[in-house]
Tab-separated table of C-alpha atoms in Angstrom:
chain	number	residue	atom	x	y	z
A	1	MET	CA	0.000	0.000	0.000
A	2	LYS	CA	2.846	2.356	0.874
A	3	LYS	CA	4.601	1.541	-2.426
A	4	ARG	CA	1.470	2.415	-4.391
A	5	TYR	CA	1.059	5.667	-2.452
A	6	PHE	CA	4.608	6.771	-3.117
A	7	SER	CA	4.358	5.740	-6.792
A	8	ILE	CA	1.267	7.911	-7.219
A	9	LEU	CA	2.989	10.777	-5.371
A	10	LEU	CA	6.057	10.502	-7.642
A	11	ILE	CA	3.888	10.578	-10.783
A	12	LEU	CA	1.999	13.654	-9.528
A	13	THR	CA	5.291	15.387	-8.735
A	14	LEU	CA	6.637	14.705	-12.208
A	15	ILE	CA	3.460	16.047	-13.785
A	16	LEU	CA	3.681	19.222	-11.710
A	17	CYS	CA	7.311	19.738	-12.731
A	18	MET	CA	6.351	19.363	-16.376
A	19	THR	CA	3.517	21.887	-16.193
A	20	ALA	CA	5.245	24.448	-13.944
A	21	SER	CA	8.828	25.626	-13.485
A	22	CYS	CA	10.509	23.225	-11.105
A	23	GLY	CA	13.507	25.294	-9.988
A	24	LYS	CA	15.953	27.062	-12.307
A	25	GLN	CA	16.337	24.345	-14.875
A	26	GLU	CA	17.381	24.901	-18.469
A	27	ALA	CA	15.596	21.700	-19.466
A	28	SER	CA	12.484	23.816	-20.003
A	29	ASP	CA	14.223	25.526	-22.952
A	30	SER	CA	13.250	24.481	-26.430
A	31	PRO	CA	15.631	22.066	-28.153
A	32	GLY	CA	18.622	23.911	-29.568
A	33	THR	CA	18.236	26.951	-27.288
A	34	VAL	CA	20.079	28.022	-24.160
A	35	THR	CA	19.529	30.385	-21.265
A	36	LEU	CA	22.347	32.833	-20.671
A	37	THR	CA	22.682	34.493	-17.274
A	38	ILE	CA	23.631	38.182	-17.230
A	39	MET	CA	24.570	39.836	-13.943
A	40	GLY	CA	24.626	43.612	-13.387
A	41	LYS	CA	23.356	46.547	-11.403
A	42	LYS	CA	19.599	47.034	-11.437
A	43	SER	CA	19.757	50.578	-12.802
A	44	ASP	CA	22.337	49.632	-15.452
A	45	LEU	CA	20.321	46.718	-16.772
A	46	ALA	CA	17.219	48.926	-17.052
A	47	LYS	CA	18.841	51.368	-19.494
A	48	SER	CA	16.836	51.578	-22.711
A	49	TYR	CA	19.727	50.489	-24.921
A	50	MET	CA	20.305	47.446	-22.692
A	51	THR	CA	16.686	46.303	-22.758
A	52	SER	CA	16.667	46.907	-26.516
A	53	ILE	CA	19.655	44.658	-27.203
A	54	PHE	CA	18.262	41.995	-24.847
A	55	ASP	CA	14.907	41.975	-26.667
A	56	GLN	CA	16.604	41.918	-30.061
A	57	TYR	CA	18.730	38.936	-29.058
A	58	GLU	CA	15.891	36.841	-27.686
A	59	THR	CA	13.712	37.566	-30.713
A	60	ALA	CA	16.456	36.835	-33.257
A	61	THR	CA	17.900	33.688	-31.669
A	62	GLY	CA	15.123	32.083	-29.646
A	63	ASN	CA	17.541	31.892	-26.733
A	64	HIS	CA	16.629	33.213	-23.314
A	65	LEU	CA	18.323	35.657	-20.952
A	66	ASN	CA	18.166	35.228	-17.204
A	67	ILE	CA	18.820	38.717	-15.865
A	68	ILE	CA	20.329	38.817	-12.371
A	69	ALA	CA	19.886	42.420	-11.229
A	70	TYR	CA	21.253	43.537	-7.869
A	71	GLU	CA	20.515	46.853	-6.221
A	72	ASP	CA	23.289	49.280	-7.125
A	73	ALA	CA	24.576	49.734	-3.578
A	74	ASP	CA	24.754	45.964	-3.032
A	75	TYR	CA	26.193	44.940	-6.382
A	76	GLU	CA	29.903	44.619	-5.643
A	77	SER	CA	29.496	42.670	-2.416
A	78	ALA	CA	26.623	40.508	-3.707
A	79	ALA	CA	28.446	39.646	-6.931
A	80	ALA	CA	31.662	38.867	-5.040
A	81	ALA	CA	29.729	36.525	-2.745
A	82	ASP	CA	28.219	34.736	-5.755
A	83	PHE	CA	31.643	34.267	-7.317
A	84	ALA	CA	33.050	32.962	-4.036
A	85	ASN	CA	30.221	30.408	-3.895
A	86	GLY	CA	30.768	29.311	-7.496
A	87	ASP	CA	27.421	30.764	-8.576
A	88	VAL	CA	28.813	32.599	-11.586
A	89	PRO	CA	26.968	34.224	-14.503
A	90	ASP	CA	27.768	33.715	-18.160
A	91	ILE	CA	28.095	37.464	-18.714
A	92	PHE	CA	29.195	39.908	-16.035
A	93	LEU	CA	28.741	43.683	-16.300
A	94	HIS	CA	31.378	45.860	-14.712
A	95	PHE	CA	33.235	49.117	-15.107
A	96	HIS	CA	37.024	48.949	-15.375
A	97	ASN	CA	37.531	50.529	-11.970
A	98	ALA	CA	39.159	49.654	-8.676
A	99	ASP	CA	36.213	47.471	-7.595
A	100	LEU	CA	37.027	45.042	-10.401
A	101	ASN	CA	39.973	43.977	-8.245
A	102	ARG	CA	37.479	42.160	-6.019
A	103	PHE	CA	37.271	39.556	-8.777
A	104	ASP	CA	40.144	37.434	-10.020
A	105	VAL	CA	40.058	38.674	-13.604
A	106	ALA	CA	42.716	36.312	-14.989
A	107	GLU	CA	41.060	33.327	-13.336
A	108	ASN	CA	37.447	34.149	-14.143
A	109	PHE	CA	37.221	36.044	-17.411
A	110	TYR	CA	37.856	35.324	-21.065
A	111	TYR	CA	40.245	37.697	-22.844
A	112	LEU	CA	38.571	39.076	-25.955
A	113	ASN	CA	41.635	40.192	-27.936
A	114	ASP	CA	40.901	38.024	-30.979
A	115	GLU	CA	37.173	38.636	-31.387
A	116	ASP	CA	36.029	39.800	-34.841
A	117	TRP	CA	34.404	42.987	-33.523
A	118	VAL	CA	37.556	44.381	-31.861
A	119	SER	CA	38.526	46.360	-34.974
A	120	ASP	CA	35.164	48.176	-34.867
A	121	LEU	CA	35.846	49.666	-31.417
A	122	THR	CA	36.931	53.283	-31.234
A	123	ASP	CA	40.426	53.816	-29.871
A	124	SER	CA	39.207	55.374	-26.615
A	125	ALA	CA	36.626	52.642	-25.976
A	126	SER	CA	39.196	49.933	-26.615
A	127	ALA	CA	41.770	51.616	-24.374
A	128	TYR	CA	39.294	51.848	-21.487
A	129	CYS	CA	38.627	48.092	-21.582
A	130	THR	CA	42.270	47.033	-21.916
A	131	ASP	CA	44.322	45.979	-18.905
A	132	SER	CA	47.951	46.857	-18.252
A	133	GLU	CA	49.103	43.743	-20.121
A	134	GLY	CA	47.154	44.602	-23.254
A	135	ASN	CA	44.231	42.208	-22.751
A	136	LEU	CA	40.747	43.302	-23.774
A	137	LEU	CA	38.529	42.497	-20.807
A	138	GLY	CA	35.053	43.245	-22.107
A	139	LEU	CA	32.788	44.646	-24.782
A	140	PRO	CA	32.118	48.352	-24.023
A	141	PHE	CA	28.362	48.465	-24.581
A	142	TRP	CA	27.438	51.684	-22.833
A	143	GLU	CA	26.886	55.413	-23.159
A	144	ASN	CA	30.199	57.144	-23.733
A	145	SER	CA	31.170	60.677	-22.787
A	146	VAL	CA	33.982	63.197	-22.792
A	147	SER	CA	34.817	64.865	-19.486
A	148	GLY	CA	36.448	68.262	-19.567
A	149	CYS	CA	35.935	71.897	-18.635
A	150	TYR	CA	32.567	72.991	-20.008
A	151	TYR	CA	32.318	76.770	-20.133
A	152	ASN	CA	29.745	79.429	-20.935
A	153	LYS	CA	31.044	80.790	-24.228
A	154	THR	CA	28.354	83.485	-24.297
A	155	ILE	CA	29.657	84.994	-21.071
A	156	LEU	CA	33.269	84.747	-22.206
A	157	ASP	CA	32.417	86.456	-25.499
A	158	SER	CA	30.576	89.244	-23.698
A	159	LEU	CA	33.677	89.955	-21.610
A	160	GLY	CA	36.103	89.663	-24.519
A	161	LEU	CA	37.705	86.565	-22.985
A	162	LYS	CA	38.905	83.392	-24.685
A	163	PRO	CA	39.105	79.752	-23.559
A	164	ALA	CA	42.472	78.622	-22.216
A	165	THR	CA	45.012	76.394	-23.920
A	166	THR	CA	47.617	76.339	-21.102
A	167	GLN	CA	47.544	76.286	-17.316
A	168	ALA	CA	48.838	79.883	-17.177
A	169	GLU	CA	46.060	81.069	-19.492
A	170	PHE	CA	43.485	79.238	-17.387
A	171	ASP	CA	44.703	80.910	-14.217
A	172	VAL	CA	44.466	84.333	-15.901
A	173	LEU	CA	40.968	83.488	-17.131
A	174	CYS	CA	39.789	82.482	-13.646
A	175	GLN	CA	41.107	85.689	-12.126
A	176	ALA	CA	39.495	87.806	-14.853
A	177	LEU	CA	36.110	86.171	-14.250
A	178	SER	CA	36.489	86.632	-10.505
A	179	ASP	CA	37.349	90.309	-11.018
A	180	ALA	CA	34.159	90.620	-13.083
A	181	GLY	CA	32.110	89.434	-10.093
A	182	LEU	CA	31.468	85.917	-11.418
A	183	THR	CA	32.295	82.510	-9.970
A	184	PRO	CA	34.877	81.034	-12.353
A	185	ILE	CA	34.350	77.339	-11.480
A	186	CYS	CA	31.346	75.492	-10.118
A	187	TRP	CA	33.088	73.030	-7.771
A	188	PRO	CA	30.414	70.800	-6.154
A	189	ALA	CA	32.192	69.797	-2.951
A	190	ASN	CA	29.014	68.515	-1.287
A	191	GLY	CA	28.945	64.851	-2.260
A	192	CYS	CA	30.476	65.034	-5.758
A	193	SER	CA	33.734	63.184	-6.069
A	194	TRP	CA	34.897	62.897	-9.672
A	195	MET	CA	36.799	66.152	-10.157
A	196	ILE	CA	40.173	65.162	-8.676
A	197	GLN	CA	40.545	62.127	-10.945
A	198	PHE	CA	40.727	64.426	-13.987
A	199	GLY	CA	43.942	65.898	-12.621
A	200	LEU	CA	45.386	62.528	-11.632
A	201	ASP	CA	44.672	60.861	-14.984
A	202	PRO	CA	47.530	62.427	-16.996
A	203	ILE	CA	50.058	61.812	-14.221
A	204	PHE	CA	49.607	58.060	-14.480
A	205	ALA	CA	48.271	57.639	-18.029
A	206	ASP	CA	51.380	59.367	-19.384
A	207	ASN	CA	53.757	57.446	-17.119
A	208	PRO	CA	52.877	53.726	-16.893
A	209	ASP	CA	56.030	53.056	-14.858
A	210	MET	CA	54.791	55.432	-12.165
A	211	LEU	CA	51.418	53.700	-12.159
A	212	GLU	CA	53.147	50.366	-11.665
A	213	GLN	CA	55.279	51.771	-8.838
A	214	ILE	CA	52.338	53.170	-6.895
A	215	ASN	CA	50.410	49.930	-7.400
A	216	ASN	CA	53.374	47.950	-6.093
A	217	ASN	CA	53.509	50.192	-3.009
A	218	GLU	CA	56.954	51.440	-4.019
A	219	ILE	CA	55.983	55.134	-4.073
A	220	THR	CA	53.157	57.256	-2.698
A	221	TYR	CA	51.276	60.374	-3.808
A	222	SER	CA	53.573	62.302	-1.469
A	223	ASP	CA	56.527	61.317	-3.663
A	224	ILE	CA	54.970	62.742	-6.834
A	225	PRO	CA	55.469	66.510	-7.427
A	226	GLU	CA	52.494	66.744	-9.803
A	227	VAL	CA	50.135	65.550	-7.072
A	228	ARG	CA	51.370	68.284	-4.733
A	229	ASN	CA	51.046	70.827	-7.562
A	230	MET	CA	47.415	69.836	-8.042
A	231	ILE	CA	46.432	69.904	-4.376
A	232	GLN	CA	48.206	73.222	-3.858
A	233	TRP	CA	46.427	74.696	-6.891
A	234	ILE	CA	43.019	73.500	-5.662
A	235	SER	CA	43.685	74.931	-2.210
A	236	ASP	CA	44.782	78.276	-3.655
A	237	ALA	CA	41.796	78.390	-6.033
A	238	ALA	CA	39.383	77.939	-3.139
A	239	ASP	CA	41.158	80.641	-1.116
A	240	LYS	CA	41.011	83.049	-4.071
A	241	GLY	CA	37.256	82.559	-4.361
A	242	TRP	CA	37.444	80.831	-7.741
A	243	PHE	CA	34.918	78.213	-6.546
A	244	GLY	CA	32.536	80.875	-5.230
A	245	PRO	CA	31.265	81.444	-1.698
A	246	ASN	CA	28.998	78.375	-1.444
A	247	TYR	CA	31.006	75.553	-2.994
A	248	MET	CA	30.945	73.450	0.188
A	249	GLU	CA	27.133	73.423	0.031
A	250	THR	CA	26.978	72.882	-3.720
A	251	GLY	CA	26.079	69.304	-4.645
A	252	TRP	CA	24.750	67.395	-7.641
A	253	SER	CA	21.359	69.126	-7.637
A	254	GLU	CA	22.907	72.598	-7.515
A	255	ILE	CA	25.210	72.254	-10.544
A	256	SER	CA	22.470	72.808	-13.102
A	257	PRO	CA	20.920	75.978	-11.626
A	258	THR	CA	24.375	77.382	-10.924
A	259	MET	CA	25.430	76.941	-14.553
A	260	ALA	CA	22.084	77.751	-16.175
A	261	SER	CA	21.813	81.059	-14.322
A	262	GLY	CA	25.347	82.137	-15.200
A	263	GLU	CA	26.314	82.324	-11.530
A	264	ALA	CA	29.311	80.152	-12.416
A	265	VAL	CA	30.996	80.142	-15.809
A	266	MET	CA	32.798	76.782	-15.896
A	267	THR	CA	32.479	73.304	-14.425
A	268	PHE	CA	34.376	70.029	-14.734
A	269	ILE	CA	31.839	67.507	-16.022
A	270	TRP	CA	30.892	65.383	-19.064
A	271	ASP	CA	28.846	66.098	-22.189
A	272	THR	CA	25.979	63.655	-21.538
A	273	TRP	CA	25.158	65.580	-18.339
A	274	PHE	CA	23.856	68.419	-20.475
A	275	TYR	CA	21.284	66.074	-22.031
A	276	THR	CA	20.296	64.188	-18.900
A	277	ASP	CA	20.520	66.669	-16.007
A	278	PHE	CA	20.917	70.233	-17.301
A	279	GLU	CA	17.663	72.113	-16.820
A	280	GLN	CA	16.521	73.941	-19.939
A	281	GLY	CA	14.393	77.072	-19.910
A	282	ASN	CA	16.724	79.202	-17.805
A	283	GLN	CA	18.901	82.155	-18.771
A	284	TYR	CA	21.436	79.954	-20.543
A	285	SER	CA	20.875	76.791	-22.601
A	286	ILE	CA	23.078	74.035	-23.999
A	287	GLU	CA	23.834	76.186	-27.039
A	288	ASP	CA	25.646	78.697	-24.791
A	289	PHE	CA	28.308	76.184	-23.725
A	290	ALA	CA	31.547	74.904	-25.221
A	291	LEU	CA	34.397	72.645	-24.176
A	292	MET	CA	38.062	73.064	-23.308
A	293	PRO	CA	40.470	70.852	-21.318
A	294	VAL	CA	40.454	70.539	-17.541
A	295	PHE	CA	43.353	72.419	-15.966
A	296	LEU	CA	44.344	71.216	-12.485
A	297	ASN	CA	48.048	72.065	-12.633
A	298	THR	CA	49.278	68.558	-13.386
A	299	VAL	CA	49.863	68.907	-17.139
A	300	ASP	CA	50.345	72.219	-18.933
A	301	GLY	CA	48.070	71.597	-21.910
A	302	GLY	CA	45.209	70.299	-19.798
A	303	THR	CA	43.368	67.023	-20.197
A	304	TYR	CA	40.097	65.377	-21.135
A	305	GLU	CA	38.936	62.098	-19.668
A	306	GLY	CA	37.433	59.481	-21.933
A	307	GLY	CA	34.208	57.783	-20.933
A	308	ASN	CA	33.837	55.321	-18.087
A	309	LEU	CA	32.213	52.370	-19.797
A	310	ASN	CA	30.245	49.381	-18.578
A	311	MET	CA	31.850	46.253	-20.016
A	312	MET	CA	30.193	42.963	-20.909
A	313	MET	CA	32.683	40.375	-19.640
A	314	VAL	CA	32.501	36.670	-20.484
A	315	ASN	CA	32.973	34.272	-17.597
A	316	LYS	CA	35.256	31.519	-18.849
A	317	ASN	CA	34.041	29.287	-16.008
A	318	GLY	CA	30.393	29.701	-16.969
A	319	LYS	CA	28.202	26.989	-18.486
A	320	HIS	CA	27.865	28.639	-21.898
A	321	VAL	CA	31.165	30.268	-22.854
A	322	GLN	CA	30.737	29.987	-26.633
A	323	GLU	CA	27.119	31.126	-26.481
A	324	ALA	CA	28.202	34.100	-24.334
A	325	LEU	CA	30.818	35.003	-26.952
A	326	ASP	CA	28.118	34.709	-29.606
A	327	PHE	CA	25.951	37.090	-27.566
A	328	LEU	CA	28.765	39.662	-27.593
A	329	ASP	CA	29.043	39.174	-31.369
A	330	PHE	CA	25.330	39.965	-31.598
A	331	CYS	CA	25.678	43.103	-29.455
A	332	ALA	CA	28.685	44.251	-31.501
A	333	SER	CA	26.838	43.911	-34.810
A	334	GLU	CA	26.440	47.309	-36.488
A	335	GLU	CA	22.787	46.684	-37.295
A	336	ASN	CA	21.934	45.683	-33.736
A	337	TYR	CA	23.844	48.336	-31.762
A	338	ASN	CA	22.522	51.092	-34.019
A	339	ILE	CA	18.977	50.032	-33.146
A	340	ALA	CA	19.826	49.954	-29.437
A	341	PHE	CA	21.507	53.384	-29.366
A	342	ASP	CA	19.100	55.160	-31.705
A	343	GLY	CA	18.603	58.699	-30.322
A	344	ILE	CA	20.883	58.136	-27.305
A	345	SER	CA	23.195	61.041	-26.482
A	346	THR	CA	26.644	59.486	-26.432
A	347	VAL	CA	30.041	59.567	-28.039
A	348	SER	CA	30.411	56.490	-30.230
A	349	CYS	CA	32.006	53.334	-28.834
A	350	PHE	CA	31.870	51.686	-32.266
A	351	LYS	CA	33.204	53.038	-35.540
A	352	GLY	CA	29.979	52.044	-37.278
A	353	GLN	CA	27.753	53.759	-34.713
A	354	ASN	CA	25.638	56.378	-36.476
A	355	THR	CA	22.195	56.593	-34.868
A	356	ASN	CA	23.341	58.156	-31.589
A	357	ILE	CA	23.407	61.895	-30.926
A	358	GLN	CA	26.874	63.424	-30.586
A	359	SER	CA	27.208	66.677	-28.685
A	360	GLN	CA	28.080	69.704	-30.796
A	361	MET	CA	30.380	70.794	-27.968
A	362	VAL	CA	32.420	67.621	-28.343
A	363	THR	CA	32.388	67.788	-32.134
A	364	ASP	CA	33.652	71.392	-32.104
A	365	ALA	CA	36.481	70.489	-29.716
A	366	GLY	CA	37.448	67.395	-31.696
A	367	ALA	CA	41.013	68.443	-32.521
A	368	SER	CA	41.759	69.449	-28.929
A	369	ILE	CA	40.256	66.219	-27.598
A	370	ALA	CA	42.345	64.135	-29.988
A	371	GLU	CA	45.477	65.841	-28.680
A	372	HIS	CA	44.764	65.891	-24.949
A	373	GLU	CA	42.360	63.035	-24.120
A	374	ARG	CA	43.475	60.311	-21.708
A	375	VAL	CA	41.773	57.071	-20.894
A	376	SER	CA	40.200	57.110	-17.439
A	377	THR	CA	43.121	56.004	-15.279
A	378	ALA	CA	42.842	57.188	-11.675
A	379	ALA	CA	39.480	55.597	-10.910
A	380	SER	CA	40.123	52.450	-12.915
A	381	ARG	CA	43.789	51.607	-12.432
A	382	ILE	CA	45.152	53.033	-9.180
A	383	MET	CA	45.035	50.265	-6.588
A	384	GLY	CA	42.808	51.190	-3.654
A	385	TYR	CA	41.506	54.380	-5.283
A	386	SER	CA	38.219	55.681	-3.906
A	387	ALA	CA	36.790	58.884	-5.320
A	388	ASP	CA	34.679	59.453	-2.212
A	389	GLU	CA	37.716	59.186	0.055
A	390	MET	CA	39.774	61.506	-2.138
A	391	ILE	CA	37.155	64.243	-2.008
A	392	SER	CA	36.765	63.679	1.748
A	393	ALA	CA	40.463	64.487	2.168
A	394	LEU	CA	40.067	67.596	0.006
A	395	ASN	CA	37.067	68.777	2.010
A	396	ASP	CA	39.028	68.444	5.242
A	397	MET	CA	41.586	70.738	3.643
A	398	PHE	CA	38.919	73.203	2.545
A	399	LEU	CA	37.650	73.287	6.133
A	400	LYS	CA	41.231	73.993	7.317
A	401	LYS	CA	41.358	70.796	9.357
A	402	ILE	CA	44.534	69.863	7.487
A	403	ASP	CA	46.967	71.653	5.177
A	404	VAL	CA	48.141	70.632	1.704
A	405	THR	CA	50.725	68.202	3.078
A	406	GLY	CA	48.171	66.675	5.431
A	407	CYS	CA	45.672	66.318	2.593
A	408	ILE	CA	48.135	64.370	0.459
A	409	ARG	CA	49.104	62.239	3.441
A	410	LEU	CA	45.432	61.416	4.057
A	411	MET	CA	44.921	60.585	0.373
A	412	ASP	CA	47.771	58.090	0.652
A	413	GLU	CA	46.376	56.640	3.860
A	414	TYR	CA	42.974	56.074	2.287
A	415	ARG	CA	44.492	54.546	-0.870
A	416	ILE	CA	46.817	52.187	0.985
A	417	ASN	CA	44.058	50.998	3.309
A	418	GLY	CA	41.832	50.381	0.302
A	419	ALA	CA	44.542	48.323	-1.393
A	420	LYS	CA	45.013	46.286	1.785
A	421	LYS	CA	41.291	45.538	1.950
A	422	GLN	CA	41.479	44.295	-1.630
A	423	GLY	CA	44.352	42.009	-0.680
A	424	ALA	CA	46.627	43.654	-3.229
A	425	GLU	CA	50.117	42.240	-3.457
A	426	GLY	CA	52.717	44.473	-1.796
A	427	PHE	CA	50.245	46.077	0.633
A	428	GLN	CA	50.103	43.361	3.287
């Protein structure tokens, strides 16, 4: 009697598993199809160009995508825990920044150097995704941007002033604007943390040996004259009033009204901000702005930072390595990425990209950008770098809690502690 009961129960269980999903099993896929897992931040995966390429892929191939979306604030720790437990995705989304060091890149990810689509990448997009040994880590499928000094050309024209091409010219320009009763630079010290990396980028992008030394714990920021030059310049600029009277209270939400009203003339930011966060309908519009390099006293001709790009990385320990590579091929197809990025404001990541909107400011500054652009280096390649900690050290200096020397010392302390937490070799 018991045997019959259990036989009936087993049959019922099998029927239920056939008519409903019985766990995460790929057996439910149609013959010849697979389910690829893609892991990323919730907000990243919801971008319109991402959902577009996902829908295109599923429709064209019949394959399925299992999207694993973590809340942004939890992503790094949650993903690291999954990797530690062996619960790895087929495709992993990540920026080429310091947090990538949480994951053993050489052990976990497939180098993409020989993929057919590599030649279609723009030079800046390819450089961003390439490690120090020349390996391409991921497909840069993301909105691209150019960071620099965006300035109100209408105000400059009205005062008979010109954009700067050297650090000395920039200093003269700032003083002239200050003398005219204007705030030269909108410096959002309240919670915004990207500005300092623009000055650090050329120091290390132009000197790979120095980058290797600081990442091997052989030198510190305190040993680098250009770092002191930058921090001293920032301190002096604040004291001269070049950031205005309220820069310590100015945060993300205040940048737009400050620039749109003409209260400040320049800010260090990126072109896509003007299309996503700049409020139209005020005294000044997008058409009133132009672009020149960032000058932070680390390189005489100034610098631009190339875009920080989300990379699609293939997990070589995943269940579907070839299918994941095929997915990247699909995303890198000119026909498909042009559908996904249609109408999106971004600098091109692909040479065949032609449906996106490119900022006139960037187009007009093309020659200058070609000469002075660096790949994002500070945030992505300095071991232990934390933008939030760097700006915290600067703000302590602004508040006169520490001097320039103390600020640099604190920057080093934060960086070294961060490298230790990552278990970086040479920092134990």
